[in-house]
Short mmCIF file of C-alpha atoms in Angstrom, two decimals:
data_model
loop_
_atom_site.label_atom_id
_atom_site.label_comp_id
_atom_site.label_asym_id
_atom_site.label_seq_id
_atom_site.Cartn_x
_atom_site.Cartn_y
_atom_site.Cartn_z
CA MET A 1 -17.56 18.27 70.41
CA ALA A 2 -18.93 16.28 67.50
CA ASP A 3 -18.90 17.92 64.14
CA THR A 4 -22.29 19.17 62.99
CA GLN A 5 -23.10 18.93 59.33
CA ALA A 6 -25.15 21.72 57.80
CA PRO A 7 -28.27 20.57 55.99
CA SER A 8 -27.95 20.25 52.26
CA PRO A 9 -29.30 23.30 50.41
CA VAL A 10 -30.87 21.01 47.81
CA ILE A 11 -33.56 18.35 48.19
CA MET A 12 -34.79 15.74 45.72
CA PHE A 13 -38.36 14.52 46.06
CA SER A 14 -41.32 13.54 43.87
CA VAL A 15 -44.54 15.30 42.93
CA VAL A 16 -47.78 13.86 41.56
CA PHE A 17 -49.39 15.90 38.81
CA GLY A 18 -52.36 14.36 37.04
CA ASP A 19 -51.82 10.61 36.91
CA LYS A 20 -48.02 10.73 36.67
CA LEU A 21 -45.05 11.00 38.99
CA TYR A 22 -42.35 13.65 38.51
CA GLY A 23 -38.96 13.92 40.16
CA VAL A 24 -37.95 17.38 41.38
CA LYS A 25 -34.59 18.78 42.54
CA MET A 26 -34.97 22.15 44.24
CA TYR A 27 -33.35 24.47 46.76
CA TYR A 28 -34.90 24.44 50.21
CA ASP A 29 -35.60 28.16 49.97
CA ALA A 30 -37.52 27.87 46.69
CA PHE A 31 -41.20 28.72 46.45
CA LEU A 32 -43.87 26.37 45.18
CA PHE A 33 -44.25 28.46 42.03
CA GLU A 34 -40.56 27.93 41.29
CA MET A 35 -41.07 24.18 41.65
CA VAL A 36 -43.82 24.37 39.03
CA ASP A 37 -41.52 26.30 36.70
CA TYR A 38 -38.89 23.58 37.17
CA MET A 39 -41.40 20.88 36.23
CA SER A 40 -42.58 22.87 33.22
CA LEU A 41 -38.98 23.32 32.06
CA TYR A 42 -37.85 19.69 32.33
CA TYR A 43 -41.08 17.84 31.49
CA PRO A 44 -42.68 18.70 28.09
CA ASP A 45 -46.05 17.19 29.01
CA VAL A 46 -46.23 19.39 32.11
CA HIS A 47 -45.31 22.43 30.03
CA LYS A 48 -48.13 21.63 27.62
CA ARG A 49 -50.73 21.27 30.37
CA LEU A 50 -49.64 24.46 32.16
CA ALA A 51 -49.18 26.59 29.06
CA GLU A 52 -52.35 28.64 29.58
CA VAL A 53 -52.91 28.13 33.31
CA PRO A 54 -52.03 31.01 35.67
CA ARG A 55 -49.87 29.76 38.51
CA GLN A 56 -52.20 31.27 41.10
CA ASN A 57 -54.99 29.00 39.87
CA LEU A 58 -53.09 25.86 40.82
CA THR A 59 -53.82 24.03 44.05
CA PHE A 60 -51.10 22.36 46.13
CA PHE A 61 -51.42 19.56 48.66
CA ARG A 62 -48.93 18.00 51.06
CA LEU A 63 -49.15 14.34 52.06
CA PHE A 64 -49.43 13.76 55.79
CA GLN A 65 -47.37 10.60 55.34
CA PRO A 66 -44.90 10.93 52.41
CA ILE A 67 -44.43 7.71 50.42
CA PRO A 68 -40.95 6.41 49.47
CA ASP A 69 -40.25 6.59 45.75
CA SER A 70 -36.69 5.27 45.57
CA THR A 71 -37.75 1.82 44.32
CA VAL A 72 -40.40 2.97 41.86
CA THR A 73 -40.21 1.50 38.37
CA PHE A 74 -42.27 2.34 35.33
CA ASP A 75 -44.44 -0.76 35.80
CA ASP A 76 -45.65 0.14 39.27
CA GLU A 77 -45.87 3.92 38.85
CA HIS A 78 -49.65 3.65 38.47
CA LYS A 79 -49.87 1.72 41.73
CA LEU A 80 -47.88 4.40 43.53
CA VAL A 81 -50.02 7.18 42.07
CA ARG A 82 -53.13 5.28 43.16
CA LYS A 83 -51.70 4.97 46.66
CA VAL A 84 -50.99 8.70 46.73
CA TYR A 85 -54.56 9.58 45.79
CA GLU A 86 -55.86 7.26 48.48
CA SER A 87 -53.70 8.96 51.13
CA ASP A 88 -54.62 11.87 53.39
CA TRP A 89 -53.61 15.34 52.23
CA ALA A 90 -53.57 18.89 53.52
CA GLN A 91 -53.94 21.88 51.23
CA ILE A 92 -51.08 24.38 51.41
CA ARG A 93 -50.98 28.00 50.31
CA ASN A 94 -49.60 28.83 46.91
CA GLY A 95 -46.81 31.06 48.20
CA ALA A 96 -45.34 28.51 50.62
CA VAL A 97 -41.57 27.90 50.82
CA LEU A 98 -40.33 24.32 50.49
CA ARG A 99 -38.30 24.61 53.70
CA HIS A 100 -41.50 24.97 55.72
CA LEU A 101 -43.25 21.90 54.29
CA SER A 102 -41.35 19.13 56.13
CA LEU A 103 -40.35 17.43 52.88
CA ILE A 104 -38.52 14.10 53.00
CA LYS A 105 -35.78 13.19 50.56
CA TYR A 106 -36.65 10.55 47.93
CA HIS A 107 -40.32 10.53 48.92
CA VAL A 108 -43.54 11.52 47.20
CA CYS A 109 -44.44 14.62 49.18
CA LEU A 110 -46.66 16.95 47.12
CA VAL A 111 -49.61 16.89 44.73
CA VAL A 112 -50.34 19.65 42.20
CA MET A 113 -53.81 20.08 40.71
CA LEU A 114 -55.45 22.15 38.02
CA PRO A 115 -58.79 23.81 38.92
CA SER A 116 -60.77 21.20 36.97
CA GLU A 117 -58.86 18.40 38.66
CA LYS A 118 -59.55 19.79 42.10
CA SER A 119 -63.28 19.58 41.46
CA VAL A 120 -62.86 15.84 40.83
CA ARG A 121 -61.01 15.46 44.12
CA ASP A 122 -63.66 17.48 45.98
CA ALA A 123 -66.45 15.31 44.60
CA TYR A 124 -64.59 12.12 45.46
CA THR A 125 -63.95 13.36 48.99
CA PHE A 126 -67.60 14.38 49.37
CA SER A 127 -68.95 10.91 48.54
CA LYS A 128 -66.72 8.04 47.53
CA PRO A 129 -69.66 5.59 47.08
CA LEU A 130 -71.52 7.97 44.78
CA PHE A 131 -68.37 8.72 42.78
CA ASN A 132 -67.69 5.01 42.32
CA CYS A 133 -71.25 4.53 41.04
CA LEU A 134 -70.80 7.05 38.25
CA VAL A 135 -67.24 6.42 37.07
CA THR A 136 -66.67 4.14 34.08
CA TYR A 137 -63.37 2.66 32.89
CA VAL A 138 -62.15 2.50 29.31
CA ASP A 139 -58.91 1.99 27.41
CA GLU A 140 -59.04 5.56 26.16
CA PRO A 141 -61.73 8.25 26.36
CA ASN A 142 -64.42 7.61 23.74
CA SER A 143 -63.11 4.07 23.26
CA TRP A 144 -65.65 1.30 23.82
CA SER A 145 -65.00 -2.40 23.36
CA ASP A 146 -65.65 -5.77 24.94
CA GLN A 147 -62.71 -5.11 27.24
CA ALA A 148 -64.58 -2.16 28.74
CA LEU A 149 -67.16 -4.62 30.09
CA ASN A 150 -64.43 -6.39 32.07
CA PHE A 151 -62.98 -3.10 33.29
CA ASN A 152 -66.36 -2.13 34.76
CA GLY A 153 -67.12 -5.40 36.53
CA ILE A 154 -69.86 -6.40 34.10
CA ILE A 155 -70.63 -10.12 33.98
CA ARG A 156 -72.90 -11.41 31.23
CA VAL A 157 -74.85 -14.45 32.43
CA ASP A 158 -76.77 -17.08 30.49
CA ASP A 159 -79.64 -19.35 31.47
CA SER A 160 -77.36 -21.75 33.32
CA ASP A 161 -75.95 -19.26 35.82
CA LYS A 162 -78.63 -16.61 36.31
CA GLN A 163 -78.99 -15.23 39.81
CA ALA A 164 -82.26 -15.58 41.70
CA ALA A 165 -82.90 -11.85 41.44
CA ILE A 166 -82.67 -11.89 37.63
CA ILE A 167 -84.89 -14.96 37.40
CA ASP A 168 -87.48 -13.20 39.55
CA ILE A 169 -87.35 -10.07 37.39
CA GLU A 170 -87.81 -12.16 34.23
CA ARG A 171 -90.72 -14.00 35.82
CA GLN A 172 -92.50 -10.75 36.64
CA LEU A 173 -91.84 -9.28 33.21
CA ALA A 174 -93.38 -12.37 31.57
CA GLN A 175 -96.40 -12.44 33.90
CA LYS A 176 -99.74 -12.82 32.13
CA ARG A 177 -101.93 -9.74 32.40
CA GLN A 178 -105.37 -9.98 33.98
CA TYR A 179 -108.43 -8.46 32.38
CA LYS A 180 -112.13 -8.12 33.10
CA GLU A 181 -114.84 -8.97 30.60
CA SER A 182 -116.43 -5.96 28.94
CA ASP A 183 -118.51 -5.07 25.92
CA GLY A 184 -115.85 -2.79 24.50
CA TYR A 185 -114.83 -3.16 20.89
CA GLU A 186 -111.16 -3.00 21.91
CA LEU A 187 -111.37 -6.36 23.67
CA GLU A 188 -113.20 -7.88 20.72
CA LEU A 189 -110.44 -6.76 18.37
CA ALA A 190 -107.77 -8.37 20.55
CA LYS A 191 -109.71 -11.63 20.73
CA ARG A 192 -109.56 -11.97 16.96
CA PHE A 193 -106.20 -13.61 17.66
CA PRO A 194 -107.44 -16.17 20.23
CA ASP A 195 -104.30 -18.26 20.59
CA GLU A 196 -102.00 -15.27 20.99
CA PHE A 197 -104.51 -13.56 23.30
CA ALA A 198 -104.54 -16.59 25.61
CA GLU A 199 -100.76 -16.44 25.88
CA SER A 200 -100.81 -12.84 27.14
CA TYR A 201 -104.06 -12.46 29.08
CA VAL A 202 -106.03 -14.34 31.69
CA LEU A 203 -109.52 -13.54 32.90
CA ALA A 204 -109.39 -12.17 36.44
CA SER A 205 -111.91 -13.15 39.06
CA GLU A 206 -113.60 -10.34 40.96
CA ASP A 207 -111.91 -11.25 44.26
CA ASP A 208 -108.43 -11.34 42.72
CA THR A 209 -108.94 -8.00 41.03
CA GLN A 210 -110.11 -6.30 44.22
CA ASP A 211 -107.28 -7.72 46.34
CA ALA A 212 -104.60 -6.88 43.82
CA SER A 213 -105.81 -3.33 43.33
CA LYS A 214 -105.72 -2.27 46.99
CA PRO A 215 -102.07 -1.26 47.30
CA ASN A 216 -102.12 0.50 43.94
CA ASP A 217 -105.23 2.51 44.85
CA ALA A 218 -103.34 3.79 47.86
CA ASP A 219 -100.43 4.77 45.67
CA THR A 220 -102.72 6.64 43.31
CA LYS A 221 -104.28 8.61 46.17
CA ALA A 222 -100.85 9.50 47.45
CA ASP A 223 -99.92 10.78 44.00
CA LEU A 224 -102.89 13.16 43.98
CA LYS A 225 -101.67 14.79 47.19
CA GLN A 226 -98.24 15.82 45.94
CA PRO A 227 -96.85 17.57 42.87
CA GLU A 228 -95.67 15.36 40.04
CA ASP A 229 -92.05 16.37 40.33
CA ASN A 230 -91.85 16.43 44.16
CA THR A 231 -90.68 20.06 44.01
CA GLU A 232 -91.32 20.91 47.65
CA GLN A 233 -89.62 17.78 48.89
CA ASP A 234 -86.70 18.31 46.52
CA ASP A 235 -86.12 21.88 47.71
CA ALA A 236 -86.18 20.80 51.33
CA ASP A 237 -83.71 18.03 50.64
CA ALA A 238 -81.37 20.32 48.74
CA LYS A 239 -80.90 22.53 51.80
CA ALA A 240 -79.13 19.70 53.56
CA ASP A 241 -76.55 19.19 50.79
CA ALA A 242 -73.44 20.17 52.71
CA LYS A 243 -74.41 18.20 55.81
CA GLU A 244 -74.90 14.84 54.13
CA ASP A 245 -71.29 13.87 53.37
CA THR A 246 -70.57 11.68 56.37
CA SER A 247 -74.06 10.35 56.87
CA LYS A 248 -74.50 9.21 53.28
CA SER A 249 -71.19 7.40 53.24
CA ASP A 250 -72.41 5.45 56.26
CA ASP A 251 -75.68 4.80 54.42
CA ALA A 252 -73.77 3.10 51.62
CA GLY A 253 -72.36 0.55 54.05
CA ALA A 254 -75.75 -0.03 55.57
CA LYS A 255 -77.25 -0.43 52.10
CA GLY A 256 -74.78 -3.19 51.39
CA ASP A 257 -75.94 -5.04 54.53
CA ALA A 258 -79.55 -4.59 53.51
CA ASN A 259 -78.89 -5.92 50.02
CA ALA A 260 -76.98 -8.91 51.38
CA SER A 261 -80.14 -10.30 52.94
CA GLU A 262 -82.34 -9.43 49.98
CA THR A 263 -81.65 -12.49 47.85
CA ALA A 264 -82.79 -14.85 50.58
CA SER A 265 -85.93 -12.84 51.27
CA THR A 266 -86.76 -12.77 47.55
CA LYS A 267 -86.78 -16.56 47.36
CA SER A 268 -88.89 -17.02 50.49
CA ASP A 269 -91.40 -14.29 49.70
CA ASP A 270 -92.01 -14.89 46.01
CA SER A 271 -95.75 -15.21 46.47
CA LYS A 272 -95.90 -12.06 48.59
CA GLU A 273 -93.84 -10.09 46.05
CA GLU A 274 -96.05 -11.19 43.18
CA ARG A 275 -99.18 -10.40 45.16
CA SER A 276 -98.06 -6.78 45.64
CA PHE A 277 -98.15 -6.12 41.90
CA ASP A 278 -101.34 -5.61 39.95
CA PHE A 279 -100.80 -6.90 36.43
CA THR A 280 -104.35 -5.94 35.50
CA VAL A 281 -105.30 -4.13 32.31
CA GLU A 282 -106.16 -0.56 33.27
CA ASP A 283 -106.92 0.99 29.91
CA PRO A 284 -108.82 -0.70 27.07
CA ARG A 285 -106.42 0.91 24.62
CA GLU A 286 -103.98 -1.80 25.66
CA PHE A 287 -106.08 -4.21 23.60
CA LEU A 288 -105.79 -1.85 20.64
CA ALA A 289 -102.01 -1.93 21.01
CA PHE A 290 -102.17 -5.74 21.13
CA HIS A 291 -104.28 -5.83 17.95
CA ASN A 292 -102.01 -3.33 16.20
CA VAL A 293 -98.90 -5.43 16.86
CA ALA A 294 -100.60 -8.70 15.95
CA ARG A 295 -102.22 -7.49 12.73
CA CYS A 296 -100.23 -4.51 11.46
CA TYR A 297 -96.76 -4.17 12.94
CA VAL A 298 -95.60 -7.73 12.29
CA ASP A 299 -96.75 -7.64 8.66
CA ASP A 300 -95.08 -4.27 8.08
CA ALA A 301 -91.89 -5.42 9.81
CA LYS A 302 -91.48 -8.26 7.36
CA ARG A 303 -91.31 -5.75 4.53
CA LEU A 304 -88.44 -3.77 6.06
CA ARG A 305 -84.88 -4.45 4.99
CA PRO A 306 -81.76 -4.25 7.20
CA TYR A 307 -80.45 -1.37 5.11
CA SER A 308 -83.60 0.69 5.71
CA PRO A 309 -83.03 4.13 7.28
CA LEU A 310 -82.82 4.04 11.06
CA SER A 311 -85.80 6.36 11.37
CA THR A 312 -87.88 3.91 9.32
CA ILE A 313 -86.97 1.15 11.78
CA ALA A 314 -87.28 3.16 14.99
CA ALA A 315 -90.50 5.11 14.39
CA PRO A 316 -92.86 2.11 13.96
CA PHE A 317 -91.20 0.36 16.90
CA LYS A 318 -91.82 3.29 19.24
CA ALA A 319 -95.38 3.75 17.98
CA ALA A 320 -96.22 0.07 18.52
CA PHE A 321 -94.37 -0.81 21.75
CA ILE A 322 -93.20 2.30 23.60
CA HIS A 323 -95.78 5.05 23.28
CA PRO A 324 -98.85 2.91 24.14
CA THR A 325 -97.24 1.37 27.22
CA LEU A 326 -95.95 4.65 28.64
CA PHE A 327 -98.61 7.15 27.66
CA PHE A 328 -101.83 5.12 27.90
CA ASN A 329 -101.28 2.99 30.97
CA GLY A 330 -103.16 4.58 33.83
CA ASN A 331 -101.86 6.91 36.53
CA ARG A 332 -98.67 5.00 37.26
CA ARG A 333 -96.83 6.81 34.51
CA ARG A 334 -96.80 9.97 36.66
CA LYS A 335 -93.61 8.64 38.31
CA LEU A 336 -91.85 8.06 34.98
CA TYR A 337 -90.58 10.45 32.35
CA TYR A 338 -90.10 9.52 28.70
CA ARG A 339 -87.51 11.41 26.65
CA GLU A 340 -85.95 11.16 23.20
CA GLU A 341 -82.43 12.24 22.23
CA VAL A 342 -81.91 14.09 25.53
CA LEU A 343 -78.76 14.11 27.63
CA TRP A 344 -78.95 12.37 31.00
CA ASN A 345 -79.65 14.62 33.99
CA VAL A 346 -76.87 12.84 35.85
CA PRO A 347 -73.39 13.05 34.29
CA LEU A 348 -71.09 10.05 34.11
CA PHE A 349 -67.32 10.04 34.33
CA THR A 350 -64.82 8.08 32.31
CA SER A 351 -61.33 7.14 33.39
CA LYS A 352 -58.52 5.17 31.80
CA TRP A 353 -58.22 1.67 33.20
CA MET A 354 -55.29 1.10 35.60
CA THR A 355 -55.57 4.62 36.98
CA SER A 356 -57.30 5.33 40.24
CA ALA A 357 -60.95 6.25 39.86
CA HIS A 358 -60.35 9.49 41.70
CA THR A 359 -57.16 10.60 39.96
CA THR A 360 -57.25 13.53 37.62
CA ALA A 361 -57.53 11.27 34.57
CA VAL A 362 -61.31 11.53 34.97
CA TYR A 363 -63.47 13.17 32.32
CA LYS A 364 -67.11 14.14 32.55
CA TYR A 365 -69.65 13.34 29.88
CA SER A 366 -73.42 13.12 29.58
CA PRO A 367 -74.80 10.01 27.83
CA LYS A 368 -77.56 10.33 25.26
CA ASN A 369 -79.76 7.50 24.02
CA ASP A 370 -82.31 7.30 21.25
CA PHE A 371 -84.87 7.29 24.03
CA ASP A 372 -84.94 6.60 27.74
CA VAL A 373 -87.28 6.43 30.71
CA ILE A 374 -86.13 8.11 33.89
CA ALA A 375 -87.28 8.48 37.48
CA PRO A 376 -88.09 11.96 38.87
CA TYR A 377 -84.53 12.31 40.16
CA GLY A 378 -82.96 11.68 36.78
CA CYS A 379 -82.01 8.06 37.42
CA PRO A 380 -82.42 6.08 34.15
CA LEU A 381 -84.69 3.03 34.28
CA VAL A 382 -84.93 2.14 30.58
CA ILE A 383 -82.44 3.10 27.86
CA CYS A 384 -82.56 2.23 24.18
CA LYS A 385 -80.26 2.42 21.17
CA VAL A 386 -81.17 1.71 17.57
CA ALA A 387 -78.15 -0.10 16.17
CA SER A 388 -76.20 1.37 13.30
CA THR A 389 -73.17 0.17 11.39
CA ARG A 390 -71.27 0.71 14.65
CA GLN A 391 -73.52 -1.74 16.44
CA VAL A 392 -70.84 -3.49 18.52
CA PHE A 393 -69.34 -0.30 19.86
CA ASP A 394 -72.73 1.30 20.58
CA LEU A 395 -73.87 -1.83 22.39
CA ASP A 396 -70.79 -2.00 24.61
CA ARG A 397 -71.13 1.66 25.47
CA MET A 398 -74.82 1.24 26.28
CA LEU A 399 -74.11 -1.67 28.62
CA VAL A 400 -71.35 0.24 30.43
CA GLU A 401 -73.67 3.21 30.89
CA ALA A 402 -76.51 0.93 32.01
CA ALA A 403 -74.18 -0.61 34.61
CA ALA A 404 -73.43 2.86 35.98
CA ALA A 405 -77.16 3.61 36.09
CA ALA A 406 -77.78 0.32 37.94
CA ARG A 407 -75.15 1.20 40.54
CA LEU A 408 -76.59 4.69 40.94
CA GLY A 409 -80.13 3.38 41.32
CA ASP A 410 -79.01 0.81 43.87
CA PHE A 411 -77.31 3.60 45.84
CA MET A 412 -80.41 5.84 45.65
CA MET A 413 -82.85 3.18 46.90
CA LYS A 414 -84.44 3.58 50.32
CA LEU A 415 -82.74 1.48 52.97
CA ALA A 416 -86.09 -0.05 53.89
CA SER A 417 -86.79 -1.19 50.33
CA THR A 418 -86.47 -4.90 49.61
CA ARG A 419 -86.72 -4.56 45.86
CA ARG A 420 -83.74 -5.15 43.59
CA PHE A 421 -83.07 -2.12 41.43
CA PHE A 422 -82.52 -2.92 37.77
CA VAL A 423 -82.14 -1.14 34.46
CA ILE A 424 -83.50 -2.36 31.14
CA ALA A 425 -81.21 -1.72 28.17
CA ILE A 426 -82.69 -2.22 24.71
CA CYS A 427 -80.83 -2.54 21.44
CA LEU A 428 -82.93 -2.69 18.27
CA THR A 429 -80.93 -4.14 15.39
CA PRO A 430 -81.52 -3.31 11.70
CA ASN A 431 -83.10 -6.75 11.11
CA LEU A 432 -85.63 -6.07 13.92
CA ILE A 433 -84.11 -8.39 16.49
CA LEU A 434 -84.70 -6.67 19.80
CA GLN A 435 -81.98 -7.43 22.34
CA ARG A 436 -83.28 -6.84 25.85
CA TYR A 437 -80.77 -6.71 28.71
CA ILE A 438 -81.58 -6.83 32.41
CA VAL A 439 -78.80 -4.98 34.23
CA THR A 440 -78.60 -5.21 38.02
CA LYS A 441 -75.94 -4.78 40.65
CA SER A 442 -74.84 -7.72 42.75
CA SER A 443 -75.87 -7.55 46.39
CA ALA A 444 -72.56 -9.01 47.58
CA ASP A 445 -70.02 -6.86 45.71
CA ASP A 446 -69.72 -4.13 43.10
CA GLN A 447 -70.14 -6.43 40.11
CA VAL A 448 -73.02 -5.93 37.70
CA TYR A 449 -74.88 -8.83 36.11
CA VAL A 450 -76.34 -8.59 32.61
CA ALA A 451 -78.88 -11.09 31.26
CA GLN A 452 -79.87 -10.98 27.59
CA HIS A 453 -83.02 -12.15 25.85
CA ASP A 454 -83.79 -11.62 22.17
CA PHE A 455 -87.18 -11.01 20.57
CA ASP A 456 -87.67 -11.35 16.82
CA LEU A 457 -90.22 -8.61 16.19
CA LYS A 458 -91.03 -10.09 12.78
CA ASP A 459 -92.53 -13.09 14.59
CA ARG A 460 -96.04 -12.43 15.92
CA ASP A 461 -95.71 -14.52 19.09
CA GLN A 462 -92.39 -12.96 20.09
CA ALA A 463 -93.57 -9.44 19.28
CA LEU A 464 -96.64 -9.89 21.48
CA ASP A 465 -94.50 -11.38 24.23
CA TYR A 466 -92.39 -8.25 24.17
CA LEU A 467 -95.46 -6.00 24.22
CA ARG A 468 -96.71 -7.80 27.33
CA GLU A 469 -93.27 -7.43 28.88
CA MET A 470 -93.30 -3.68 28.23
CA TYR A 471 -96.65 -3.23 29.98
CA ASN A 472 -95.37 -5.17 32.98
CA LEU A 473 -92.09 -3.25 32.90
CA VAL A 474 -93.90 0.07 33.28
CA LEU A 475 -95.43 -1.20 36.52
CA LEU A 476 -92.13 -2.52 37.87
CA ALA A 477 -90.20 0.61 36.86
CA ASP A 478 -92.83 2.81 38.47
CA GLN A 479 -92.45 0.92 41.75
CA LEU A 480 -88.67 1.28 41.61
CA ALA A 481 -89.11 5.02 41.08
CA ARG A 482 -91.28 5.16 44.19
CA ASP A 483 -88.64 3.32 46.21
CA LEU A 484 -85.88 5.84 45.45
CA ASP A 485 -84.91 7.86 48.51
CA PRO A 486 -85.82 11.58 48.20
CA GLY A 487 -83.37 12.27 51.02
CA LYS A 488 -80.46 11.33 48.76
CA LEU A 489 -81.48 13.83 46.10
CA GLY A 490 -79.71 16.65 47.92
CA MET A 491 -76.55 14.60 48.02
CA LEU A 492 -76.74 13.91 44.28
CA ARG A 493 -77.36 17.58 43.54
CA HIS A 494 -74.39 18.75 45.57
CA PHE A 495 -72.18 16.10 44.01
CA THR A 496 -73.20 17.28 40.54
CA TYR A 497 -72.47 20.86 41.59
CA LEU A 498 -68.96 19.93 42.71
CA MET A 499 -68.29 18.23 39.39
CA GLN A 500 -69.52 21.09 37.21
CA ASP A 501 -65.94 22.27 36.54
CA ALA A 502 -64.57 18.78 35.92
CA PRO A 503 -62.78 18.30 32.59
CA THR A 504 -64.97 17.02 29.78
CA VAL A 505 -64.12 14.19 27.42
CA PRO A 506 -61.68 15.55 24.82
#
């Protein structure tokens, strides 16, 4: 009879905790809690993280397919950890014995998670596409630099390599606004600057005005039939939160197919797309805003100095360009919400580059801008920062956050929509150079394109060009808000609920 060798009473295997790999040497009859004590004893960083965490609050997972770790070096540890987090797991009870877990020698077999880290995993499992929309990559938490743009797939384009979608957005933003003759004093004030007025406005014929207004009249009637914040629809959607996991993941793939054909349709249907928008003056106070910028704002701006207080720079800008376009521009503003110095309704997540997006090195934070314009579901459409002495860092952070908002908006769009979602990011510098960025997600991959255009607000022509662009932007942003899918609101709410215990940025 052949000799039978008794199994070794000791096993050596690896455990993933956070974004690192730890080797463990334990007896087969040891409990999981004893394994944690071993890690806390031999690894100071583990001891620090577990110092105030009760063992019963930890969560343990076993890999269905353990991964060999015998050839792991320091350089590829991150790759192995990423592979572990992309594998399939099964949760195991806290009081389990190692002998019963089918561990394999010299393999990565187990994952240990803190309560806050488990919420990250639950959210990632619930909706990978939504998680990937909201996660941002940095060198270190609260560290923003040019490198962060590369980490997040942000490509800044110039005039020579702009995509058709960006060119179309710029064309619509620069569209001349139509007006009808009237006896109002507001129009007479605006016409005191005839050359500048001709650059921004064109007299509309009666037929053009009637045709262009038809689709918007229908939208206005629809608005009167429902509450402003879509409360009833939102509550109905929220009831389906737990059921939407699988279906929404499939939607993301279908959305990619829909976006893939969008660029071609945009080029072929330019005239149809332009026809669907009514760039007609709705409120005579628009002419007052035009006159104020042409006569007052530009002259006052020339007297400001770069070292002026930020409030002195920001307040006249908002009074001249932002408040008139958002608050006195007809009924379309009912789909948009203007806020100042308020945290986003939707949290973002930051992760160190070279770690997996769904590892535990993910921290939650809520961006805050000097002002922003959001859709009813909290999706940002316009964000603005007034530059300070930290201008470079604030700008990079704003662009990274705008890219996340563009991905989220693209995900939230109705599948039937043929419009390209975009976010406008605005940076107002101390010398009153307004940097306007169009931020939109590529239809082919996860990259985000950013196109910049500068307006010198001390120059009358450029200031009026920007005012016209803001009025047109309100129309375009309102239409994007209407094209967001209310059915995905429940998914976003449940995702936010799962992430409520996620660790915050230290």
